[in-house]
mmCIF file of C-alpha atoms in Angstrom:
data_model
loop_
_atom_site.group_PDB
_atom_site.id
_atom_site.type_symbol
_atom_site.label_atom_id
_atom_site.label_comp_id
_atom_site.label_asym_id
_atom_site.label_seq_id
_atom_site.Cartn_x
_atom_site.Cartn_y
_atom_site.Cartn_z
ATOM 1 C CA MET Y 1425 -9.729 4.371 -11.749
ATOM 2 C CA SER Y 1426 -11.060 7.082 -13.756
ATOM 3 C CA PRO Y 1427 -9.674 10.474 -13.044
ATOM 4 C CA ILE Y 1428 -13.306 11.869 -12.862
ATOM 5 C CA ILE Y 1429 -15.350 11.305 -9.927
ATOM 6 C CA PRO Y 1430 -18.746 9.728 -11.096
ATOM 7 C CA SER Y 1431 -20.886 11.597 -8.671
ATOM 8 C CA THR Y 1432 -21.671 15.331 -8.898
ATOM 9 C CA SER Y 1433 -21.195 15.827 -5.155
ATOM 10 C CA GLY Y 1434 -18.009 14.171 -5.424
ATOM 11 C CA SER Y 1435 -16.643 16.187 -8.447
ATOM 12 C CA GLU Y 1436 -17.899 19.374 -6.389
ATOM 13 C CA ALA Y 1437 -15.947 18.513 -3.329
ATOM 14 C CA LEU Y 1438 -12.773 17.974 -5.249
ATOM 15 C CA LEU Y 1439 -13.097 21.535 -6.913
ATOM 16 C CA GLY Y 1440 -9.676 23.271 -6.338
ATOM 17 C CA VAL Y 1441 -7.506 19.998 -5.618
ATOM 18 C CA GLU Y 1442 -4.237 20.381 -7.297
ATOM 19 C CA ALA Y 1443 -2.714 17.239 -6.193
ATOM 20 C CA PHE Y 1444 -3.926 13.716 -5.710
ATOM 21 C CA VAL Y 1445 -1.864 11.746 -3.164
ATOM 22 C CA PHE Y 1446 -2.181 8.087 -3.321
ATOM 23 C CA ASP Y 1447 -1.478 5.060 -1.095
ATOM 24 C CA VAL Y 1448 0.205 2.453 -2.978
ATOM 25 C CA PHE Y 1449 -0.187 -1.176 -1.515
ATOM 26 C CA GLY Y 1450 -3.587 -2.473 -1.574
ATOM 27 C CA SER Y 1451 -4.611 0.804 -3.275
ATOM 28 C CA THR Y 1452 -2.988 0.924 -6.582
ATOM 29 C CA VAL Y 1453 -1.151 -2.353 -6.601
ATOM 30 C CA ASP Y 1454 -2.177 -5.903 -6.025
ATOM 31 C CA TRP Y 1455 0.532 -6.996 -3.288
ATOM 32 C CA TYR Y 1456 -1.597 -10.149 -2.383
ATOM 33 C CA GLY Y 1457 -1.791 -11.652 -5.905
ATOM 34 C CA ASN Y 1458 1.836 -11.220 -6.382
ATOM 35 C CA ILE Y 1459 2.888 -12.704 -3.031
ATOM 36 C CA VAL Y 1460 0.610 -15.798 -3.176
ATOM 37 C CA ARG Y 1461 2.123 -16.558 -6.756
ATOM 38 C CA THR Y 1462 5.628 -15.951 -5.401
ATOM 39 C CA LEU Y 1463 4.791 -18.357 -2.813
ATOM 40 C CA ALA Y 1464 3.562 -21.036 -5.025
ATOM 41 C CA ARG Y 1465 6.837 -20.878 -7.122
ATOM 42 C CA HIS Y 1466 9.039 -21.339 -3.920
ATOM 43 C CA TRP Y 1467 6.775 -23.685 -2.029
ATOM 44 C CA LYS Y 1468 5.626 -26.298 -4.427
ATOM 45 C CA GLU Y 1469 3.767 -28.601 -1.831
ATOM 46 C CA SER Y 1470 1.597 -25.631 -0.398
ATOM 47 C CA THR Y 1471 -2.034 -25.460 -0.848
ATOM 48 C CA GLU Y 1472 -3.943 -22.254 -1.788
ATOM 49 C CA GLU Y 1473 -5.112 -21.962 1.977
ATOM 50 C CA ASP Y 1474 -1.459 -22.258 3.026
ATOM 51 C CA ARG Y 1475 -0.221 -19.408 0.893
ATOM 52 C CA ASP Y 1476 -3.381 -17.250 1.770
ATOM 53 C CA ALA Y 1477 -2.434 -17.667 5.437
ATOM 54 C CA PHE Y 1478 1.260 -17.010 4.955
ATOM 55 C CA ALA Y 1479 0.671 -14.025 2.790
ATOM 56 C CA THR Y 1480 -1.935 -12.757 5.249
ATOM 57 C CA GLU Y 1481 0.058 -13.132 8.404
ATOM 58 C CA TRP Y 1482 3.173 -11.460 6.666
ATOM 59 C CA ARG Y 1483 1.127 -8.504 5.698
ATOM 60 C CA LYS Y 1484 -0.559 -8.167 9.149
ATOM 61 C CA GLY Y 1485 2.867 -8.420 10.588
ATOM 62 C CA TYR Y 1486 3.971 -5.414 8.546
ATOM 63 C CA PHE Y 1487 0.658 -3.364 9.737
ATOM 64 C CA ALA Y 1488 1.829 -4.219 13.281
ATOM 65 C CA HIS Y 1489 5.270 -2.994 12.786
ATOM 66 C CA ALA Y 1490 4.204 0.194 10.993
ATOM 67 C CA GLN Y 1491 1.773 1.102 13.909
ATOM 68 C CA SER Y 1492 4.679 0.460 16.456
ATOM 69 C CA VAL Y 1493 6.914 2.832 14.393
ATOM 70 C CA ALA Y 1494 4.060 5.480 13.939
ATOM 71 C CA ASN Y 1495 3.020 5.465 17.540
ATOM 72 C CA LEU Y 1496 6.077 4.413 19.433
ATOM 73 C CA GLY Y 1497 8.983 5.213 17.164
ATOM 74 C CA ALA Y 1498 10.141 1.611 17.804
ATOM 75 C CA GLY Y 1499 11.402 -0.175 14.492
ATOM 76 C CA ASN Y 1500 12.758 0.323 11.094
ATOM 77 C CA THR Y 1501 11.014 2.444 8.655
ATOM 78 C CA ASN Y 1502 12.568 0.574 5.924
ATOM 79 C CA MET Y 1503 10.071 -1.759 4.706
ATOM 80 C CA ASP Y 1504 12.484 -4.315 2.995
ATOM 81 C CA VAL Y 1505 14.020 -4.574 6.384
ATOM 82 C CA ALA Y 1506 10.701 -4.836 8.182
ATOM 83 C CA HIS Y 1507 9.584 -7.630 5.584
ATOM 84 C CA ARG Y 1508 12.841 -9.687 6.335
ATOM 85 C CA GLU Y 1509 12.353 -9.316 10.019
ATOM 86 C CA ILE Y 1510 8.860 -10.484 10.041
ATOM 87 C CA LEU Y 1511 9.636 -13.247 7.683
ATOM 88 C CA ASP Y 1512 12.306 -14.541 9.852
ATOM 89 C CA LYS Y 1513 9.917 -14.194 12.957
ATOM 90 C CA MET Y 1514 7.282 -16.255 10.974
ATOM 91 C CA LEU Y 1515 9.663 -19.008 10.159
ATOM 92 C CA GLU Y 1516 10.616 -19.406 13.788
ATOM 93 C CA SER Y 1517 7.190 -19.896 14.823
ATOM 94 C CA PRO Y 1518 5.413 -23.468 15.290
ATOM 95 C CA ARG Y 1519 3.222 -23.105 12.399
ATOM 96 C CA TRP Y 1520 5.863 -22.088 9.765
ATOM 97 C CA LYS Y 1521 9.245 -23.408 11.124
ATOM 98 C CA HIS Y 1522 8.805 -26.500 8.912
ATOM 99 C CA LEU Y 1523 10.049 -24.243 5.909
ATOM 100 C CA SER Y 1524 12.855 -22.714 7.977
ATOM 101 C CA SER Y 1525 15.648 -25.004 6.849
ATOM 102 C CA ALA Y 1526 14.585 -25.086 3.096
ATOM 103 C CA TRP Y 1527 14.276 -21.159 2.887
ATOM 104 C CA ASP Y 1528 17.995 -20.192 3.279
ATOM 105 C CA ASP Y 1529 19.061 -16.731 3.139
ATOM 106 C CA PHE Y 1530 19.149 -16.244 -0.541
ATOM 107 C CA LYS Y 1531 15.404 -17.537 -0.936
ATOM 108 C CA ARG Y 1532 14.339 -15.127 1.832
ATOM 109 C CA ARG Y 1533 16.052 -12.292 0.078
ATOM 110 C CA GLU Y 1534 14.126 -13.337 -2.954
ATOM 111 C CA LEU Y 1535 10.879 -13.517 -1.297
ATOM 112 C CA VAL Y 1536 11.236 -9.930 0.295
ATOM 113 C CA LEU Y 1537 12.430 -8.471 -3.141
ATOM 114 C CA ALA Y 1538 9.194 -10.101 -4.581
ATOM 115 C CA TRP Y 1539 7.180 -7.275 -2.910
ATOM 116 C CA HIS Y 1540 8.923 -4.865 -5.439
ATOM 117 C CA PHE Y 1541 7.007 -6.451 -8.524
ATOM 118 C CA SER Y 1542 3.446 -6.148 -7.449
ATOM 119 C CA ASP Y 1543 1.204 -5.661 -10.586
ATOM 120 C CA GLY Y 1544 -1.066 -2.708 -10.572
ATOM 121 C CA TRP Y 1545 -4.906 -3.071 -10.471
ATOM 122 C CA PRO Y 1546 -6.180 -3.097 -14.128
ATOM 123 C CA ASP Y 1547 -7.569 0.270 -13.909
ATOM 124 C CA VAL Y 1548 -4.726 2.039 -12.301
ATOM 125 C CA SER Y 1549 -2.205 2.896 -14.960
ATOM 126 C CA LYS Y 1550 -4.382 4.182 -17.563
ATOM 127 C CA GLY Y 1551 -6.168 6.133 -14.957
ATOM 128 C CA LEU Y 1552 -3.273 7.851 -13.625
ATOM 129 C CA TYR Y 1553 -2.025 8.734 -16.929
ATOM 130 C CA GLU Y 1554 -5.130 10.657 -17.513
ATOM 131 C CA LEU Y 1555 -5.184 12.383 -14.277
ATOM 132 C CA LYS Y 1556 -1.547 13.204 -14.437
ATOM 133 C CA GLU Y 1557 -2.593 15.493 -17.536
ATOM 134 C CA LYS Y 1558 -4.465 17.910 -15.303
ATOM 135 C CA LYS Y 1559 -3.031 17.382 -11.838
ATOM 136 C CA ILE Y 1560 0.029 16.524 -9.762
ATOM 137 C CA ILE Y 1561 -0.144 12.754 -8.698
ATOM 138 C CA ALA Y 1562 2.020 11.624 -5.895
ATOM 139 C CA ALA Y 1563 2.752 8.508 -3.968
ATOM 140 C CA LEU Y 1564 2.567 8.763 -0.245
ATOM 141 C CA SER Y 1565 3.501 5.279 1.033
ATOM 142 C CA ASN Y 1566 5.120 3.577 3.957
ATOM 143 C CA GLY Y 1567 7.571 1.979 1.338
ATOM 144 C CA ASN Y 1568 11.210 2.916 1.275
ATOM 145 C CA MET Y 1569 12.346 4.928 -1.739
ATOM 146 C CA ARG Y 1570 13.738 2.281 -3.872
ATOM 147 C CA PHE Y 1571 11.042 -0.028 -3.075
ATOM 148 C CA LEU Y 1572 8.580 2.412 -4.419
ATOM 149 C CA VAL Y 1573 10.702 3.322 -7.488
ATOM 150 C CA ASP Y 1574 10.794 -0.431 -8.393
ATOM 151 C CA VAL Y 1575 7.101 -0.915 -7.923
ATOM 152 C CA ALA Y 1576 6.258 2.193 -10.208
ATOM 153 C CA LYS Y 1577 8.528 0.975 -12.862
ATOM 154 C CA HIS Y 1578 7.009 -2.460 -12.719
ATOM 155 C CA ALA Y 1579 3.488 -1.464 -12.483
ATOM 156 C CA ASP Y 1580 3.839 1.569 -14.706
ATOM 157 C CA LEU Y 1581 2.845 4.255 -12.143
ATOM 158 C CA PRO Y 1582 3.792 7.456 -13.582
ATOM 159 C CA TRP Y 1583 4.075 9.448 -10.459
ATOM 160 C CA ASP Y 1584 5.076 13.025 -10.565
ATOM 161 C CA VAL Y 1585 6.676 12.689 -7.322
ATOM 162 C CA VAL Y 1586 7.359 9.639 -4.672
ATOM 163 C CA LEU Y 1587 7.102 10.732 -1.103
ATOM 164 C CA SER Y 1588 8.531 7.863 1.009
ATOM 165 C CA VAL Y 1589 8.597 7.529 4.583
ATOM 166 C CA ASP Y 1590 12.362 7.699 4.214
ATOM 167 C CA LEU Y 1591 11.666 11.559 4.055
ATOM 168 C CA PHE Y 1592 9.908 11.523 7.369
ATOM 169 C CA GLY Y 1593 11.404 9.034 9.783
ATOM 170 C CA THR Y 1594 8.409 7.368 10.653
ATOM 171 C CA CYS Y 1595 5.332 5.588 9.264
ATOM 172 C CA LYS Y 1596 1.736 6.399 8.408
ATOM 173 C CA PRO Y 1597 -0.517 7.150 10.171
ATOM 174 C CA ASN Y 1598 2.099 9.327 12.149
ATOM 175 C CA PRO Y 1599 1.072 13.230 11.407
ATOM 176 C CA LYS Y 1600 4.586 13.829 10.290
ATOM 177 C CA VAL Y 1601 4.151 11.771 7.104
ATOM 178 C CA TYR Y 1602 0.809 13.834 5.941
ATOM 179 C CA GLN Y 1603 2.364 17.011 7.059
ATOM 180 C CA GLY Y 1604 5.762 16.210 5.282
ATOM 181 C CA GLY Y 1605 3.701 15.249 2.184
ATOM 182 C CA LEU Y 1606 2.021 18.811 2.185
ATOM 183 C CA HIS Y 1607 5.374 20.405 2.671
ATOM 184 C CA TYR Y 1608 7.025 18.826 -0.080
ATOM 185 C CA LEU Y 1609 4.139 19.456 -2.320
ATOM 186 C CA GLU Y 1610 3.812 23.112 -1.264
ATOM 187 C CA PHE Y 1611 0.204 22.974 -0.985
ATOM 188 C CA PRO Y 1612 -2.159 23.544 1.856
ATOM 189 C CA GLY Y 1613 -4.363 20.458 2.837
ATOM 190 C CA GLU Y 1614 -7.516 21.525 0.887
ATOM 191 C CA LYS Y 1615 -5.434 21.744 -2.216
ATOM 192 C CA CYS Y 1616 -4.711 17.657 -1.770
ATOM 193 C CA ALA Y 1617 -6.759 14.641 -1.761
ATOM 194 C CA MET Y 1618 -5.606 11.522 -0.334
ATOM 195 C CA VAL Y 1619 -6.701 8.301 -2.350
ATOM 196 C CA ALA Y 1620 -6.615 5.149 -0.482
ATOM 197 C CA THR Y 1621 -8.401 2.001 0.148
ATOM 198 C CA HIS Y 1622 -7.592 2.126 3.923
ATOM 199 C CA LEU Y 1623 -10.060 4.139 5.939
ATOM 200 C CA TRP Y 1624 -7.364 4.677 8.653
ATOM 201 C CA ASP Y 1625 -5.097 6.364 6.240
ATOM 202 C CA LEU Y 1626 -7.974 8.495 4.880
ATOM 203 C CA GLU Y 1627 -9.080 9.509 8.363
ATOM 204 C CA ALA Y 1628 -5.409 10.387 9.313
ATOM 205 C CA ALA Y 1629 -5.111 12.614 6.316
ATOM 206 C CA ALA Y 1630 -8.330 14.274 6.983
ATOM 207 C CA LYS Y 1631 -6.999 15.567 10.346
ATOM 208 C CA HIS Y 1632 -4.530 17.664 8.260
ATOM 209 C CA GLY Y 1633 -7.215 19.223 6.078
ATOM 210 C CA MET Y 1634 -6.472 17.068 3.128
ATOM 211 C CA LYS Y 1635 -9.642 15.959 0.988
ATOM 212 C CA THR Y 1636 -10.119 12.177 1.115
ATOM 213 C CA VAL Y 1637 -11.278 9.610 -1.632
ATOM 214 C CA TYR Y 1638 -11.928 5.983 -0.880
ATOM 215 C CA VAL Y 1639 -11.084 3.484 -3.284
ATOM 216 C CA PRO Y 1640 -13.001 0.227 -2.673
ATOM 217 C CA ARG Y 1641 -10.661 -2.767 -3.093
ATOM 218 C CA PRO Y 1642 -12.356 -5.776 -1.551
ATOM 219 C CA GLU Y 1643 -9.881 -7.987 -3.211
ATOM 220 C CA ALA Y 1644 -6.810 -6.272 -1.675
ATOM 221 C CA HIS Y 1645 -6.700 -8.486 1.490
ATOM 222 C CA ASP Y 1646 -5.757 -5.390 3.445
ATOM 223 C CA GLY Y 1647 -7.577 -5.704 6.660
ATOM 224 C CA ASP Y 1648 -10.884 -3.923 5.785
ATOM 225 C CA PRO Y 1649 -13.861 -6.489 5.667
ATOM 226 C CA LYS Y 1650 -14.765 -7.620 2.237
ATOM 227 C CA ASP Y 1651 -18.377 -6.842 2.969
ATOM 228 C CA LEU Y 1652 -17.380 -3.311 4.122
ATOM 229 C CA LYS Y 1653 -20.180 -1.114 3.054
ATOM 230 C CA VAL Y 1654 -18.830 2.500 2.675
ATOM 231 C CA LYS Y 1655 -21.301 5.392 1.973
ATOM 232 C CA SER Y 1656 -20.552 8.179 -0.396
ATOM 233 C CA LYS Y 1657 -21.235 11.669 0.415
ATOM 234 C CA ALA Y 1658 -24.116 11.558 -1.829
ATOM 235 C CA GLU Y 1659 -25.560 8.715 0.457
ATOM 236 C CA GLY Y 1660 -25.082 10.616 3.573
ATOM 237 C CA GLY Y 1661 -21.664 9.153 4.359
ATOM 238 C CA LYS Y 1662 -18.321 11.087 4.799
ATOM 239 C CA TRP Y 1663 -16.253 9.577 2.003
ATOM 240 C CA MET Y 1664 -15.807 10.447 -1.558
ATOM 241 C CA LEU Y 1665 -15.706 7.237 -3.682
ATOM 242 C CA TRP Y 1666 -13.640 6.710 -6.518
#
């Protein structure tokens, strides 16, 4: 993740940006690799396919939860609480109930807290340190505050500020999150760029005047098709590519 946008058109489009606002999970850290490794330690008899299916269902469950909070105001914004609720429901389902008795409260808490220790993608930490020398770098994430602090410390993400949904009482892509981020940064939208691997996040940020930068992460296992082809502005598309 270089602090310089490689294309000339992208660099020009970001002139005047004073703050780069980053999504965290999938965009800057590898939640998937962390969770499948954690599952391997706790679930010795599992196959790679088992772990992939479990991690993917858990993450999809969180996305559905966050959408419910954002759109309907239904549910807890605390990501740890949400992860535990989703985990408990999964372990009551026919597909995973065989794990329920072995995974007691202590083990379930360990699994939930494992999300706090996701590794950064290899290009992220160095790029953030370089970008931080010239611009404000902020996390704008659906994670709760302690969650994001732990991830930042573990993955060496040198944020200038952490903007958690704890501050806004809802989840992305609710407008309050982007509006709140701009409020705390004290910048108009055009002075901020949202950086993410989720197109829905960028589309929501753009509605509030923020510039947007797409980070391709086909290995992120975060909903977008692995073969998704995103055109840059230079190619006639609407996204700046990192």
